[in-house]
mmCIF file of C-alpha atoms and ligand atoms in Angstrom:
data_model
loop_
_atom_site.group_PDB
_atom_site.id
_atom_site.type_symbol
_atom_site.label_atom_id
_atom_site.label_comp_id
_atom_site.label_asym_id
_atom_site.label_seq_id
_atom_site.Cartn_x
_atom_site.Cartn_y
_atom_site.Cartn_z
ATOM 1 C CA MET A 1279 97.645 91.581 108.621
ATOM 2 C CA ARG A 1280 97.311 88.208 110.216
ATOM 3 C CA PRO A 1281 96.100 85.405 107.777
ATOM 4 C CA THR A 1282 93.361 84.070 109.810
ATOM 5 C CA GLY A 1283 90.733 84.261 107.141
ATOM 6 C CA ARG A 1284 89.427 86.576 104.469
ATOM 7 C CA LEU A 1285 89.915 90.227 105.349
ATOM 8 C CA HIS A 1286 86.540 91.826 106.556
ATOM 9 C CA LEU A 1287 85.040 95.221 106.362
ATOM 10 C CA GLY A 1288 86.610 96.137 109.793
ATOM 11 C CA ASN A 1289 90.117 95.294 108.414
ATOM 12 C CA TYR A 1290 89.294 97.271 105.245
ATOM 13 C CA MET A 1291 88.111 100.485 106.848
ATOM 14 C CA GLY A 1292 90.647 100.466 109.776
ATOM 15 C CA ALA A 1293 93.715 99.631 107.634
ATOM 16 C CA LEU A 1294 93.792 98.481 104.029
ATOM 17 C CA HIS A 1295 91.862 101.511 102.928
ATOM 18 C CA ASN A 1296 94.451 103.987 104.490
ATOM 19 C CA TRP A 1297 97.374 101.897 103.211
ATOM 20 C CA VAL A 1298 96.012 102.284 99.419
ATOM 21 C CA ARG A 1299 96.373 106.123 99.890
ATOM 22 C CA LEU A 1300 99.615 106.103 101.820
ATOM 23 C CA GLN A 1301 101.646 104.094 99.046
ATOM 24 C CA HIS A 1302 101.269 107.326 96.881
ATOM 25 C CA ASP A 1303 103.276 109.379 99.308
ATOM 26 C CA TYR A 1304 105.493 107.004 101.039
ATOM 27 C CA ASP A 1305 107.746 103.759 100.221
ATOM 28 C CA CYS A 1306 105.632 101.166 102.029
ATOM 29 C CA PHE A 1307 106.210 97.757 103.178
ATOM 30 C CA PHE A 1308 103.204 95.625 103.721
ATOM 31 C CA PHE A 1309 103.165 91.990 104.938
ATOM 32 C CA ILE A 1310 101.029 88.850 105.519
ATOM 33 C CA ALA A 1311 101.995 88.109 109.125
ATOM 34 C CA ASP A 1312 101.792 84.210 109.032
ATOM 35 C CA LEU A 1313 104.052 83.993 112.103
ATOM 36 C CA HIS A 1314 101.647 86.060 114.113
ATOM 37 C CA ALA A 1315 98.821 83.804 113.148
ATOM 38 C CA LEU A 1316 100.702 80.924 114.604
ATOM 39 C CA THR A 1317 100.650 82.590 117.879
ATOM 40 C CA THR A 1318 96.992 81.928 118.333
ATOM 41 C CA ASP A 1319 96.389 79.163 115.770
ATOM 42 C CA TYR A 1320 99.297 77.120 116.533
ATOM 43 C CA ALA A 1321 97.286 73.861 117.191
ATOM 44 C CA ASP A 1322 95.632 74.027 113.782
ATOM 45 C CA PRO A 1323 97.644 75.705 111.307
ATOM 46 C CA SER A 1324 95.663 73.707 108.440
ATOM 47 C CA ARG A 1325 94.146 76.920 107.016
ATOM 48 C CA VAL A 1326 97.150 79.353 107.176
ATOM 49 C CA GLN A 1327 98.384 78.751 103.652
ATOM 50 C CA GLN A 1328 94.950 79.094 102.047
ATOM 51 C CA ASN A 1329 94.491 82.400 104.263
ATOM 52 C CA ILE A 1330 97.775 83.711 103.030
ATOM 53 C CA PHE A 1331 96.576 83.429 99.474
ATOM 54 C CA GLU A 1332 92.896 84.946 100.401
ATOM 55 C CA ILE A 1333 94.706 87.907 101.961
ATOM 56 C CA ALA A 1334 97.018 88.603 99.175
ATOM 57 C CA LEU A 1335 93.974 88.648 96.885
ATOM 58 C CA ASP A 1336 92.281 91.010 99.074
ATOM 59 C CA PHE A 1337 95.412 93.332 99.365
ATOM 60 C CA LEU A 1338 95.771 93.586 95.648
ATOM 61 C CA ALA A 1339 91.999 93.777 94.871
ATOM 62 C CA ALA A 1340 91.696 96.445 97.326
ATOM 63 C CA GLY A 1341 94.552 98.656 95.520
ATOM 64 C CA LEU A 1342 97.830 97.613 97.226
ATOM 65 C CA ASP A 1343 100.123 98.131 94.160
ATOM 66 C CA PRO A 1344 103.145 95.954 93.840
ATOM 67 C CA GLY A 1345 104.863 98.543 91.511
ATOM 68 C CA ARG A 1346 104.681 100.987 94.350
ATOM 69 C CA SER A 1347 104.920 98.918 97.478
ATOM 70 C CA VAL A 1348 106.633 95.799 98.850
ATOM 71 C CA ILE A 1349 104.149 93.177 99.592
ATOM 72 C CA PHE A 1350 105.473 89.929 101.235
ATOM 73 C CA LYS A 1351 104.967 87.104 103.489
ATOM 74 C CA GLN A 1352 106.447 87.338 106.854
ATOM 75 C CA SER A 1353 108.027 83.852 107.091
ATOM 76 C CA ASP A 1354 109.627 84.339 103.760
ATOM 77 C CA VAL A 1355 111.865 86.798 105.373
ATOM 78 C CA LYS A 1356 114.061 84.814 107.998
ATOM 79 C CA GLU A 1357 115.583 87.978 109.405
ATOM 80 C CA HIS A 1358 112.397 88.490 111.517
ATOM 81 C CA ASP A 1359 112.911 85.748 113.575
ATOM 82 C CA ARG A 1360 116.529 86.303 114.101
ATOM 83 C CA LEU A 1361 116.016 89.990 115.267
ATOM 84 C CA LEU A 1362 113.132 88.709 117.401
ATOM 85 C CA THR A 1363 115.647 86.228 119.083
ATOM 86 C CA LEU A 1364 118.275 88.968 119.590
ATOM 87 C CA PHE A 1365 115.691 91.395 121.006
ATOM 88 C CA GLY A 1366 114.625 88.551 123.277
ATOM 89 C CA MET A 1367 117.993 88.824 124.970
ATOM 90 C CA PHE A 1368 117.553 92.204 126.329
ATOM 91 C CA THR A 1369 113.676 92.917 126.882
ATOM 92 C CA PRO A 1370 112.525 92.506 130.240
ATOM 93 C CA LEU A 1371 109.470 90.298 130.493
ATOM 94 C CA GLY A 1372 107.410 93.203 132.403
ATOM 95 C CA TRP A 1373 107.456 95.121 129.064
ATOM 96 C CA LEU A 1374 105.455 92.411 127.434
ATOM 97 C CA GLU A 1375 103.283 91.420 130.369
ATOM 98 C CA ARG A 1376 101.939 94.907 130.601
ATOM 99 C CA VAL A 1377 100.763 95.147 126.733
ATOM 100 C CA PRO A 1378 97.116 95.617 127.169
ATOM 101 C CA THR A 1379 96.050 93.055 124.550
ATOM 102 C CA TYR A 1380 98.019 90.491 126.170
ATOM 103 C CA LYS A 1381 95.592 89.877 129.103
ATOM 104 C CA ASP A 1382 92.580 90.981 126.898
ATOM 105 C CA GLN A 1383 92.943 88.600 124.231
ATOM 106 C CA GLN A 1384 93.824 85.626 126.909
ATOM 107 C CA ALA A 1385 90.592 86.626 128.475
ATOM 108 C CA GLU A 1386 88.532 86.618 125.174
ATOM 109 C CA LEU A 1387 89.959 83.833 123.438
ATOM 110 C CA THR A 1388 89.428 81.302 125.999
ATOM 111 C CA GLU A 1389 88.944 78.316 123.783
ATOM 112 C CA LYS A 1390 92.572 78.642 123.112
ATOM 113 C CA ASP A 1391 95.565 78.191 125.306
ATOM 114 C CA LEU A 1392 97.444 81.254 124.832
ATOM 115 C CA ASN A 1393 99.686 80.712 127.978
ATOM 116 C CA THR A 1394 102.409 80.417 125.528
ATOM 117 C CA TYR A 1395 106.142 81.851 125.051
ATOM 118 C CA GLY A 1396 105.118 82.835 121.179
ATOM 119 C CA PHE A 1397 101.891 84.587 122.454
ATOM 120 C CA LEU A 1398 103.666 86.407 125.151
ATOM 121 C CA GLY A 1399 106.303 87.554 122.760
ATOM 122 C CA TYR A 1400 104.088 88.544 119.980
ATOM 123 C CA PRO A 1401 104.538 92.322 120.619
ATOM 124 C CA LEU A 1402 108.450 91.730 120.392
ATOM 125 C CA LEU A 1403 107.987 90.024 116.918
ATOM 126 C CA GLN A 1404 106.168 93.003 116.113
ATOM 127 C CA ALA A 1405 109.140 95.279 116.875
ATOM 128 C CA ALA A 1406 111.383 93.283 114.873
ATOM 129 C CA ASP A 1407 108.872 93.236 111.957
ATOM 130 C CA ILE A 1408 108.952 96.956 112.143
ATOM 131 C CA LEU A 1409 112.358 97.899 112.922
ATOM 132 C CA LEU A 1410 114.023 95.487 110.310
ATOM 133 C CA TYR A 1411 112.635 98.072 107.673
ATOM 134 C CA LYS A 1412 113.794 101.158 109.759
ATOM 135 C CA PRO A 1413 110.636 103.056 108.913
ATOM 136 C CA ASP A 1414 109.910 106.613 109.735
ATOM 137 C CA PHE A 1415 106.306 105.907 110.224
ATOM 138 C CA VAL A 1416 104.026 102.961 111.346
ATOM 139 C CA PRO A 1417 100.582 103.628 110.326
ATOM 140 C CA VAL A 1418 98.110 102.471 112.963
ATOM 141 C CA GLY A 1419 94.723 103.227 114.362
ATOM 142 C CA ALA A 1420 94.569 104.611 117.876
ATOM 143 C CA ASP A 1421 94.200 101.242 119.649
ATOM 144 C CA GLN A 1422 97.682 100.151 118.256
ATOM 145 C CA VAL A 1423 99.626 103.124 119.520
ATOM 146 C CA ALA A 1424 100.862 100.971 122.520
ATOM 147 C CA HIS A 1425 102.347 98.582 120.342
ATOM 148 C CA VAL A 1426 104.404 101.269 118.590
ATOM 149 C CA GLU A 1427 105.476 102.408 121.831
ATOM 150 C CA LEU A 1428 106.809 99.215 122.715
ATOM 151 C CA THR A 1429 108.692 99.091 119.528
ATOM 152 C CA ARG A 1430 110.211 102.414 120.399
ATOM 153 C CA GLU A 1431 111.261 101.206 123.784
ATOM 154 C CA VAL A 1432 112.842 98.302 122.311
ATOM 155 C CA ALA A 1433 114.808 100.322 119.713
ATOM 156 C CA ARG A 1434 115.941 102.841 122.487
ATOM 157 C CA ARG A 1435 117.297 99.994 124.873
ATOM 158 C CA PHE A 1436 119.134 98.327 121.647
ATOM 159 C CA ASN A 1437 120.640 101.700 120.666
ATOM 160 C CA SER A 1438 121.797 102.528 124.327
ATOM 161 C CA LEU A 1439 123.229 98.878 124.672
ATOM 162 C CA TYR A 1440 124.911 98.694 121.408
ATOM 163 C CA PRO A 1441 125.794 102.419 120.088
ATOM 164 C CA GLY A 1442 126.499 102.721 116.302
ATOM 165 C CA ASP A 1443 129.714 103.546 114.612
ATOM 166 C CA PHE A 1444 130.614 107.353 114.257
ATOM 167 C CA ILE A 1445 128.893 108.151 110.962
ATOM 168 C CA LEU A 1446 131.542 110.344 109.757
ATOM 169 C CA SER A 1447 133.742 107.341 108.872
ATOM 170 C CA PRO A 1448 132.394 106.281 105.394
ATOM 171 C CA GLU A 1449 133.262 102.648 105.937
ATOM 172 C CA ALA A 1450 130.990 102.579 109.095
ATOM 173 C CA ALA A 1451 127.932 102.870 107.075
ATOM 174 C CA PRO A 1452 128.657 102.867 103.260
ATOM 175 C CA TRP A 1453 124.713 102.094 102.532
ATOM 176 C CA GLU A 1454 123.812 105.421 104.001
ATOM 177 C CA LEU A 1455 126.317 107.642 102.470
ATOM 178 C CA PRO A 1456 124.318 108.128 99.229
ATOM 179 C CA ALA A 1457 121.394 109.678 101.114
ATOM 180 C CA ILE A 1458 123.621 111.852 103.384
ATOM 181 C CA LEU A 1459 125.670 113.158 100.284
ATOM 182 C CA GLU A 1460 122.342 114.051 98.294
ATOM 183 C CA LYS A 1461 121.351 116.091 101.409
ATOM 184 C CA ALA A 1462 125.126 117.703 101.514
ATOM 185 C CA ARG A 1463 124.618 118.527 98.178
ATOM 186 C CA LYS A 1464 121.053 120.115 98.532
ATOM 187 C CA LEU A 1465 122.223 122.056 101.698
ATOM 188 C CA ALA A 1466 125.293 123.275 99.553
ATOM 189 C CA GLY A 1467 122.790 124.421 96.695
ATOM 190 C CA GLU A 1468 124.466 122.137 94.199
ATOM 191 C CA PRO A 1469 122.547 121.858 90.929
ATOM 192 C CA PRO A 1470 120.164 118.750 90.764
ATOM 193 C CA ASN A 1471 122.689 116.676 88.541
ATOM 194 C CA SER A 1472 125.623 117.387 90.750
ATOM 195 C CA THR A 1473 127.660 114.362 91.640
ATOM 196 C CA ARG A 1474 130.144 116.468 94.246
ATOM 197 C CA THR A 1475 131.435 114.625 97.279
ATOM 198 C CA ASP A 1476 134.320 116.784 98.506
ATOM 199 C CA PHE A 1477 132.461 118.034 101.511
ATOM 200 C CA SER A 1478 134.024 119.048 104.804
ATOM 201 C CA PRO A 1479 133.453 116.840 107.873
ATOM 202 C CA GLY A 1480 131.176 119.864 109.240
ATOM 203 C CA GLN A 1481 129.058 119.570 105.811
ATOM 204 C CA LEU A 1482 128.812 115.944 106.224
ATOM 205 C CA PHE A 1483 127.759 115.904 110.005
ATOM 206 C CA ALA A 1484 124.984 118.631 109.239
ATOM 207 C CA ALA A 1485 123.788 116.367 106.476
ATOM 208 C CA ALA A 1486 123.818 113.352 108.281
ATOM 209 C CA GLU A 1487 121.938 115.042 111.217
ATOM 210 C CA GLN A 1488 119.259 116.158 108.746
ATOM 211 C CA THR A 1489 118.790 112.629 107.525
ATOM 212 C CA ARG A 1490 117.949 111.654 110.962
ATOM 213 C CA LYS A 1491 120.664 109.059 110.903
ATOM 214 C CA LEU A 1492 122.688 110.796 114.116
ATOM 215 C CA SER A 1493 122.010 110.688 117.818
ATOM 216 C CA PRO A 1494 122.931 113.895 119.556
ATOM 217 C CA PHE A 1495 126.202 112.526 120.393
ATOM 218 C CA GLY A 1496 127.344 112.188 116.953
ATOM 219 C CA ARG A 1497 126.613 108.426 116.842
ATOM 220 C CA ARG A 1498 124.358 106.879 114.462
ATOM 221 C CA ASP A 1499 121.514 104.981 115.915
ATOM 222 C CA ILE A 1500 121.424 101.606 114.277
ATOM 223 C CA LEU A 1501 117.542 101.487 114.819
ATOM 224 C CA PRO A 1502 115.963 104.775 114.634
ATOM 225 C CA GLU A 1503 112.618 104.940 116.633
ATOM 226 C CA PRO A 1504 109.679 105.089 114.246
ATOM 227 C CA ASN A 1505 106.896 107.441 114.755
ATOM 228 C CA VAL A 1506 103.163 106.630 114.828
ATOM 229 C CA LEU A 1507 101.360 107.852 111.814
ATOM 230 C CA LEU A 1508 97.767 107.858 113.052
ATOM 231 C CA THR A 1509 95.252 106.709 110.432
ATOM 232 C CA PRO A 1510 91.567 107.084 110.547
ATOM 233 C CA SER A 1511 89.954 104.059 112.063
ATOM 234 C CA PRO A 1512 86.186 104.627 112.171
ATOM 235 C CA LYS A 1513 83.947 102.642 114.322
ATOM 236 C CA LEU A 1514 82.899 99.574 112.570
ATOM 237 C CA PRO A 1515 80.520 97.379 114.581
ATOM 238 C CA GLY A 1516 80.033 93.773 113.809
ATOM 239 C CA LEU A 1517 76.676 92.060 113.489
ATOM 240 C CA ASP A 1518 76.388 91.804 117.166
ATOM 241 C CA GLY A 1519 77.277 95.351 118.058
ATOM 242 C CA ARG A 1520 80.618 94.605 119.300
ATOM 243 C CA LYS A 1521 83.702 95.720 117.397
ATOM 244 C CA MET A 1522 83.851 93.708 114.096
ATOM 245 C CA SER A 1523 86.413 91.025 114.521
ATOM 246 C CA LYS A 1524 86.879 87.212 113.514
ATOM 247 C CA SER A 1525 87.378 86.471 117.312
ATOM 248 C CA TYR A 1526 83.771 87.277 117.842
ATOM 249 C CA ASN A 1527 82.352 85.759 114.631
ATOM 250 C CA ASN A 1528 80.470 88.731 113.823
ATOM 251 C CA THR A 1529 82.015 89.850 110.619
ATOM 252 C CA ILE A 1530 81.052 90.775 106.880
ATOM 253 C CA ALA A 1531 83.886 89.787 104.647
ATOM 254 C CA LEU A 1532 85.137 92.087 101.996
ATOM 255 C CA SER A 1533 84.394 89.441 99.401
ATOM 256 C CA GLU A 1534 80.982 88.587 100.695
ATOM 257 C CA SER A 1535 78.385 88.112 98.359
ATOM 258 C CA GLU A 1536 75.469 90.406 97.880
ATOM 259 C CA ASP A 1537 72.885 87.933 99.094
ATOM 260 C CA SER A 1538 75.044 87.031 102.183
ATOM 261 C CA ILE A 1539 75.636 90.616 102.932
ATOM 262 C CA ARG A 1540 71.866 91.303 102.874
ATOM 263 C CA ALA A 1541 70.896 88.210 104.908
ATOM 264 C CA LYS A 1542 73.617 89.060 107.583
ATOM 265 C CA LEU A 1543 72.522 92.510 108.016
ATOM 266 C CA LYS A 1544 68.863 91.385 108.572
ATOM 267 C CA VAL A 1545 69.864 89.942 111.699
ATOM 268 C CA MET A 1546 72.238 92.640 112.768
ATOM 269 C CA VAL A 1547 71.332 94.301 116.168
ATOM 270 C CA THR A 1548 69.803 97.733 116.364
ATOM 271 C CA ASP A 1549 68.915 100.321 118.827
ATOM 272 C CA PRO A 1550 67.285 98.251 121.754
ATOM 273 C CA ALA A 1551 64.870 101.162 122.305
ATOM 274 C CA ARG A 1552 63.139 100.105 118.975
ATOM 275 C CA VAL A 1553 61.096 97.344 120.098
ATOM 276 C CA ARG A 1554 58.184 97.940 117.932
ATOM 277 C CA ARG A 1555 58.114 99.626 114.617
ATOM 278 C CA ASP A 1556 56.338 102.930 116.075
ATOM 279 C CA ASP A 1557 58.979 103.075 118.663
ATOM 280 C CA PRO A 1558 61.644 106.016 117.884
ATOM 281 C CA GLY A 1559 65.208 105.097 117.855
ATOM 282 C CA ASN A 1560 68.384 106.740 117.664
ATOM 283 C CA PRO A 1561 70.960 106.013 115.005
ATOM 284 C CA ASP A 1562 73.839 107.128 117.352
ATOM 285 C CA LEU A 1563 72.997 104.127 119.681
ATOM 286 C CA CYS A 1564 72.513 101.632 116.798
ATOM 287 C CA PRO A 1565 75.273 99.524 115.119
ATOM 288 C CA VAL A 1566 73.339 99.772 111.870
ATOM 289 C CA GLY A 1567 73.598 103.725 112.234
ATOM 290 C CA ASP A 1568 77.374 103.307 112.536
ATOM 291 C CA LEU A 1569 77.494 101.468 109.209
ATOM 292 C CA HIS A 1570 75.563 104.234 107.550
ATOM 293 C CA LYS A 1571 77.925 106.726 108.825
ATOM 294 C CA VAL A 1572 80.924 104.932 107.383
ATOM 295 C CA PHE A 1573 79.325 103.818 104.151
ATOM 296 C CA SER A 1574 76.178 105.783 103.229
ATOM 297 C CA ASP A 1575 76.246 109.258 101.572
ATOM 298 C CA ALA A 1576 75.000 112.325 103.284
ATOM 299 C CA ASP A 1577 71.402 112.266 101.982
ATOM 300 C CA THR A 1578 70.917 108.645 103.215
ATOM 301 C CA ILE A 1579 72.189 109.558 106.575
ATOM 302 C CA ALA A 1580 69.784 112.430 106.821
ATOM 303 C CA LYS A 1581 67.062 110.104 105.744
ATOM 304 C CA VAL A 1582 68.007 107.401 108.433
ATOM 305 C CA TYR A 1583 68.355 110.197 111.332
ATOM 306 C CA ASP A 1584 64.836 111.664 110.359
ATOM 307 C CA GLY A 1585 63.134 108.328 109.773
ATOM 308 C CA CYS A 1586 64.556 106.502 112.784
ATOM 309 C CA THR A 1587 64.033 109.309 115.338
ATOM 310 C CA ARG A 1588 60.429 109.729 114.080
ATOM 311 C CA ALA A 1589 59.911 106.101 113.616
ATOM 312 C CA SER A 1590 58.753 106.775 109.989
ATOM 313 C CA ILE A 1591 60.975 103.936 108.620
ATOM 314 C CA GLY A 1592 61.204 100.389 109.869
ATOM 315 C CA CYS A 1593 64.689 98.823 110.476
ATOM 316 C CA ILE A 1594 64.446 96.450 107.711
ATOM 317 C CA GLU A 1595 64.235 99.182 105.376
ATOM 318 C CA CYS A 1596 67.077 101.125 107.016
ATOM 319 C CA LYS A 1597 69.147 97.931 106.982
ATOM 320 C CA SER A 1598 68.600 97.317 103.187
ATOM 321 C CA TRP A 1599 69.802 100.984 102.558
ATOM 322 C CA ALA A 1600 73.210 100.056 104.695
ATOM 323 C CA ALA A 1601 73.518 96.969 102.392
ATOM 324 C CA ASP A 1602 73.174 99.009 99.441
ATOM 325 C CA ALA A 1603 75.818 101.404 100.582
ATOM 326 C CA ILE A 1604 78.419 98.385 101.570
ATOM 327 C CA ILE A 1605 77.696 96.780 98.210
ATOM 328 C CA ARG A 1606 78.179 99.738 96.207
ATOM 329 C CA THR A 1607 81.643 100.547 98.077
ATOM 330 C CA ILE A 1608 83.024 97.109 97.694
ATOM 331 C CA ALA A 1609 81.703 96.324 94.190
ATOM 332 C CA PRO A 1610 84.890 97.552 92.310
ATOM 333 C CA ILE A 1611 87.117 95.538 94.881
ATOM 334 C CA GLN A 1612 85.023 92.362 94.249
ATOM 335 C CA GLU A 1613 85.361 92.838 90.573
ATOM 336 C CA HIS A 1614 88.867 93.150 90.736
ATOM 337 C CA ARG A 1615 89.258 90.089 93.238
ATOM 338 C CA ARG A 1616 87.193 87.837 90.677
ATOM 339 C CA ASP A 1617 89.577 88.815 87.896
ATOM 340 C CA LEU A 1618 92.871 87.955 90.145
ATOM 341 C CA GLU A 1619 91.115 84.637 91.180
ATOM 342 C CA ARG A 1620 91.281 83.442 87.639
ATOM 343 C CA ARG A 1621 95.105 84.326 87.519
ATOM 344 C CA PRO A 1622 96.414 82.924 90.771
ATOM 345 C CA SER A 1623 100.106 82.911 89.625
ATOM 346 C CA VAL A 1624 99.825 86.853 90.162
ATOM 347 C CA VAL A 1625 99.696 86.330 93.637
ATOM 348 C CA LYS A 1626 102.676 84.019 93.542
ATOM 349 C CA ASP A 1627 104.692 86.319 91.702
ATOM 350 C CA VAL A 1628 103.837 89.418 93.799
ATOM 351 C CA LEU A 1629 105.006 87.531 96.879
ATOM 352 C CA ALA A 1630 108.072 86.136 95.258
ATOM 353 C CA ASN A 1631 109.132 89.750 94.215
ATOM 354 C CA GLY A 1632 108.024 90.926 97.697
ATOM 355 C CA LYS A 1633 110.462 88.509 99.382
ATOM 356 C CA GLU A 1634 113.376 89.486 97.242
ATOM 357 C CA ARG A 1635 112.894 93.075 98.062
ATOM 358 C CA ALA A 1636 112.067 92.753 101.782
ATOM 359 C CA THR A 1637 114.703 90.500 102.246
ATOM 360 C CA LYS A 1638 117.491 93.010 100.748
ATOM 361 C CA ARG A 1639 116.392 95.620 103.264
ATOM 362 C CA ALA A 1640 116.195 93.387 106.109
ATOM 363 C CA ALA A 1641 119.462 91.907 105.448
ATOM 364 C CA GLU A 1642 121.168 95.176 105.633
ATOM 365 C CA THR A 1643 119.517 96.032 108.881
ATOM 366 C CA LEU A 1644 120.517 92.636 110.295
ATOM 367 C CA ALA A 1645 123.876 93.061 109.296
ATOM 368 C CA GLU A 1646 124.340 96.143 111.281
ATOM 369 C CA VAL A 1647 122.793 94.827 114.086
ATOM 370 C CA GLU A 1648 124.880 91.799 114.160
ATOM 371 C CA HIS A 1649 127.998 93.896 113.828
ATOM 372 C CA ALA A 1650 126.942 96.158 116.593
ATOM 373 C CA ILE A 1651 126.399 93.335 119.222
ATOM 374 C CA GLY A 1652 129.693 91.724 118.021
ATOM 375 C CA LEU A 1653 128.270 88.597 116.217
ATOM 376 C CA SER A 1654 130.193 89.500 112.955
HETATM 377 S S1 SF4 B 2852 65.860 102.542 111.858
HETATM 378 FE FE1 SF4 B 2852 68.042 102.191 111.310
HETATM 379 S S2 SF4 B 2852 69.371 103.497 112.765
HETATM 380 FE FE2 SF4 B 2852 67.190 103.320 113.613
HETATM 381 S S3 SF4 B 2852 67.084 101.557 114.964
HETATM 382 FE FE3 SF4 B 2852 66.513 100.731 113.179
HETATM 383 S S4 SF4 B 2852 68.334 100.138 111.937
HETATM 384 FE FE4 SF4 B 2852 69.067 101.316 113.776
#
């Protein structure tokens, strides 16, 4: 998540809400992408530090748990920049130029000069961000799949240029042996507390294949291609009816006060067919209707459809129900946030611990990468 301001409801429903659930099933790494913030905000980075703090508060308040997941700040782990530099050596320019958001964002953010090396390269930085941690999955909404595809291409190119060592030499990848031995014990039907290590090369090979560390040629891909884990990203319109986004200045913050939420919703656009109170409308064509679908319960949604299509309710009333639902949904998060705000050292400690844990994993990968390239 880029630290360009407090998180808004679109960030929450499209990502954070899913991440909180995922950390119960996976070992997750979540980071605040301050280097990515600079790709668009390089001319005025004065808010970046404060925004990092705000986003860390939002992460923790929404339920990211530093006991389960690694939560860190991107620029704290220098391996990200180093891997980006190495990827830059072999990534064709055309791969970056054809990323859909490159041209779109340049067209949208016309007040900023995004004709820069850093902005063109941000998808490659994302590839480094991802591959350093060798993830099985990258949780994204449908609109981010193209970015993960680029990451997979970069991994493929790296692996074909710099094939890994043969896995069956234990010295080649000592850090992977524990996982492979554990799998070999399982395959051999050993009891759970077994410490057996005397497996045949064939048994080790089968175990290594199953832990997905081997290419079909018996080599270990140094950077396994990650898969997309498609997470629900419901349509969440901003106040002007376009996608909720800081760039459009149409957001409702996760930490927005109740009064401000109600005031903002009052001026939110509605179905243009409802010009007068007695004109019937259609919640499927109204951004407020979309908010109800995300935040309201089934009874309220039924009332909205009935009242809107028969013109028996006014938009002001309908918007106040939407505000009620949003406020109800985010109240526990805001409560938790207020508590954390009183203890700012918690954020500092979480990021320091995350830095240590992320660096350990990233340094392992970078060591392998540099060894394969011949830098060490
Ligand atoms: S009644 Fe509600 S759903 Fe219908 S147009 Fe007004 S705000 Fe939109």
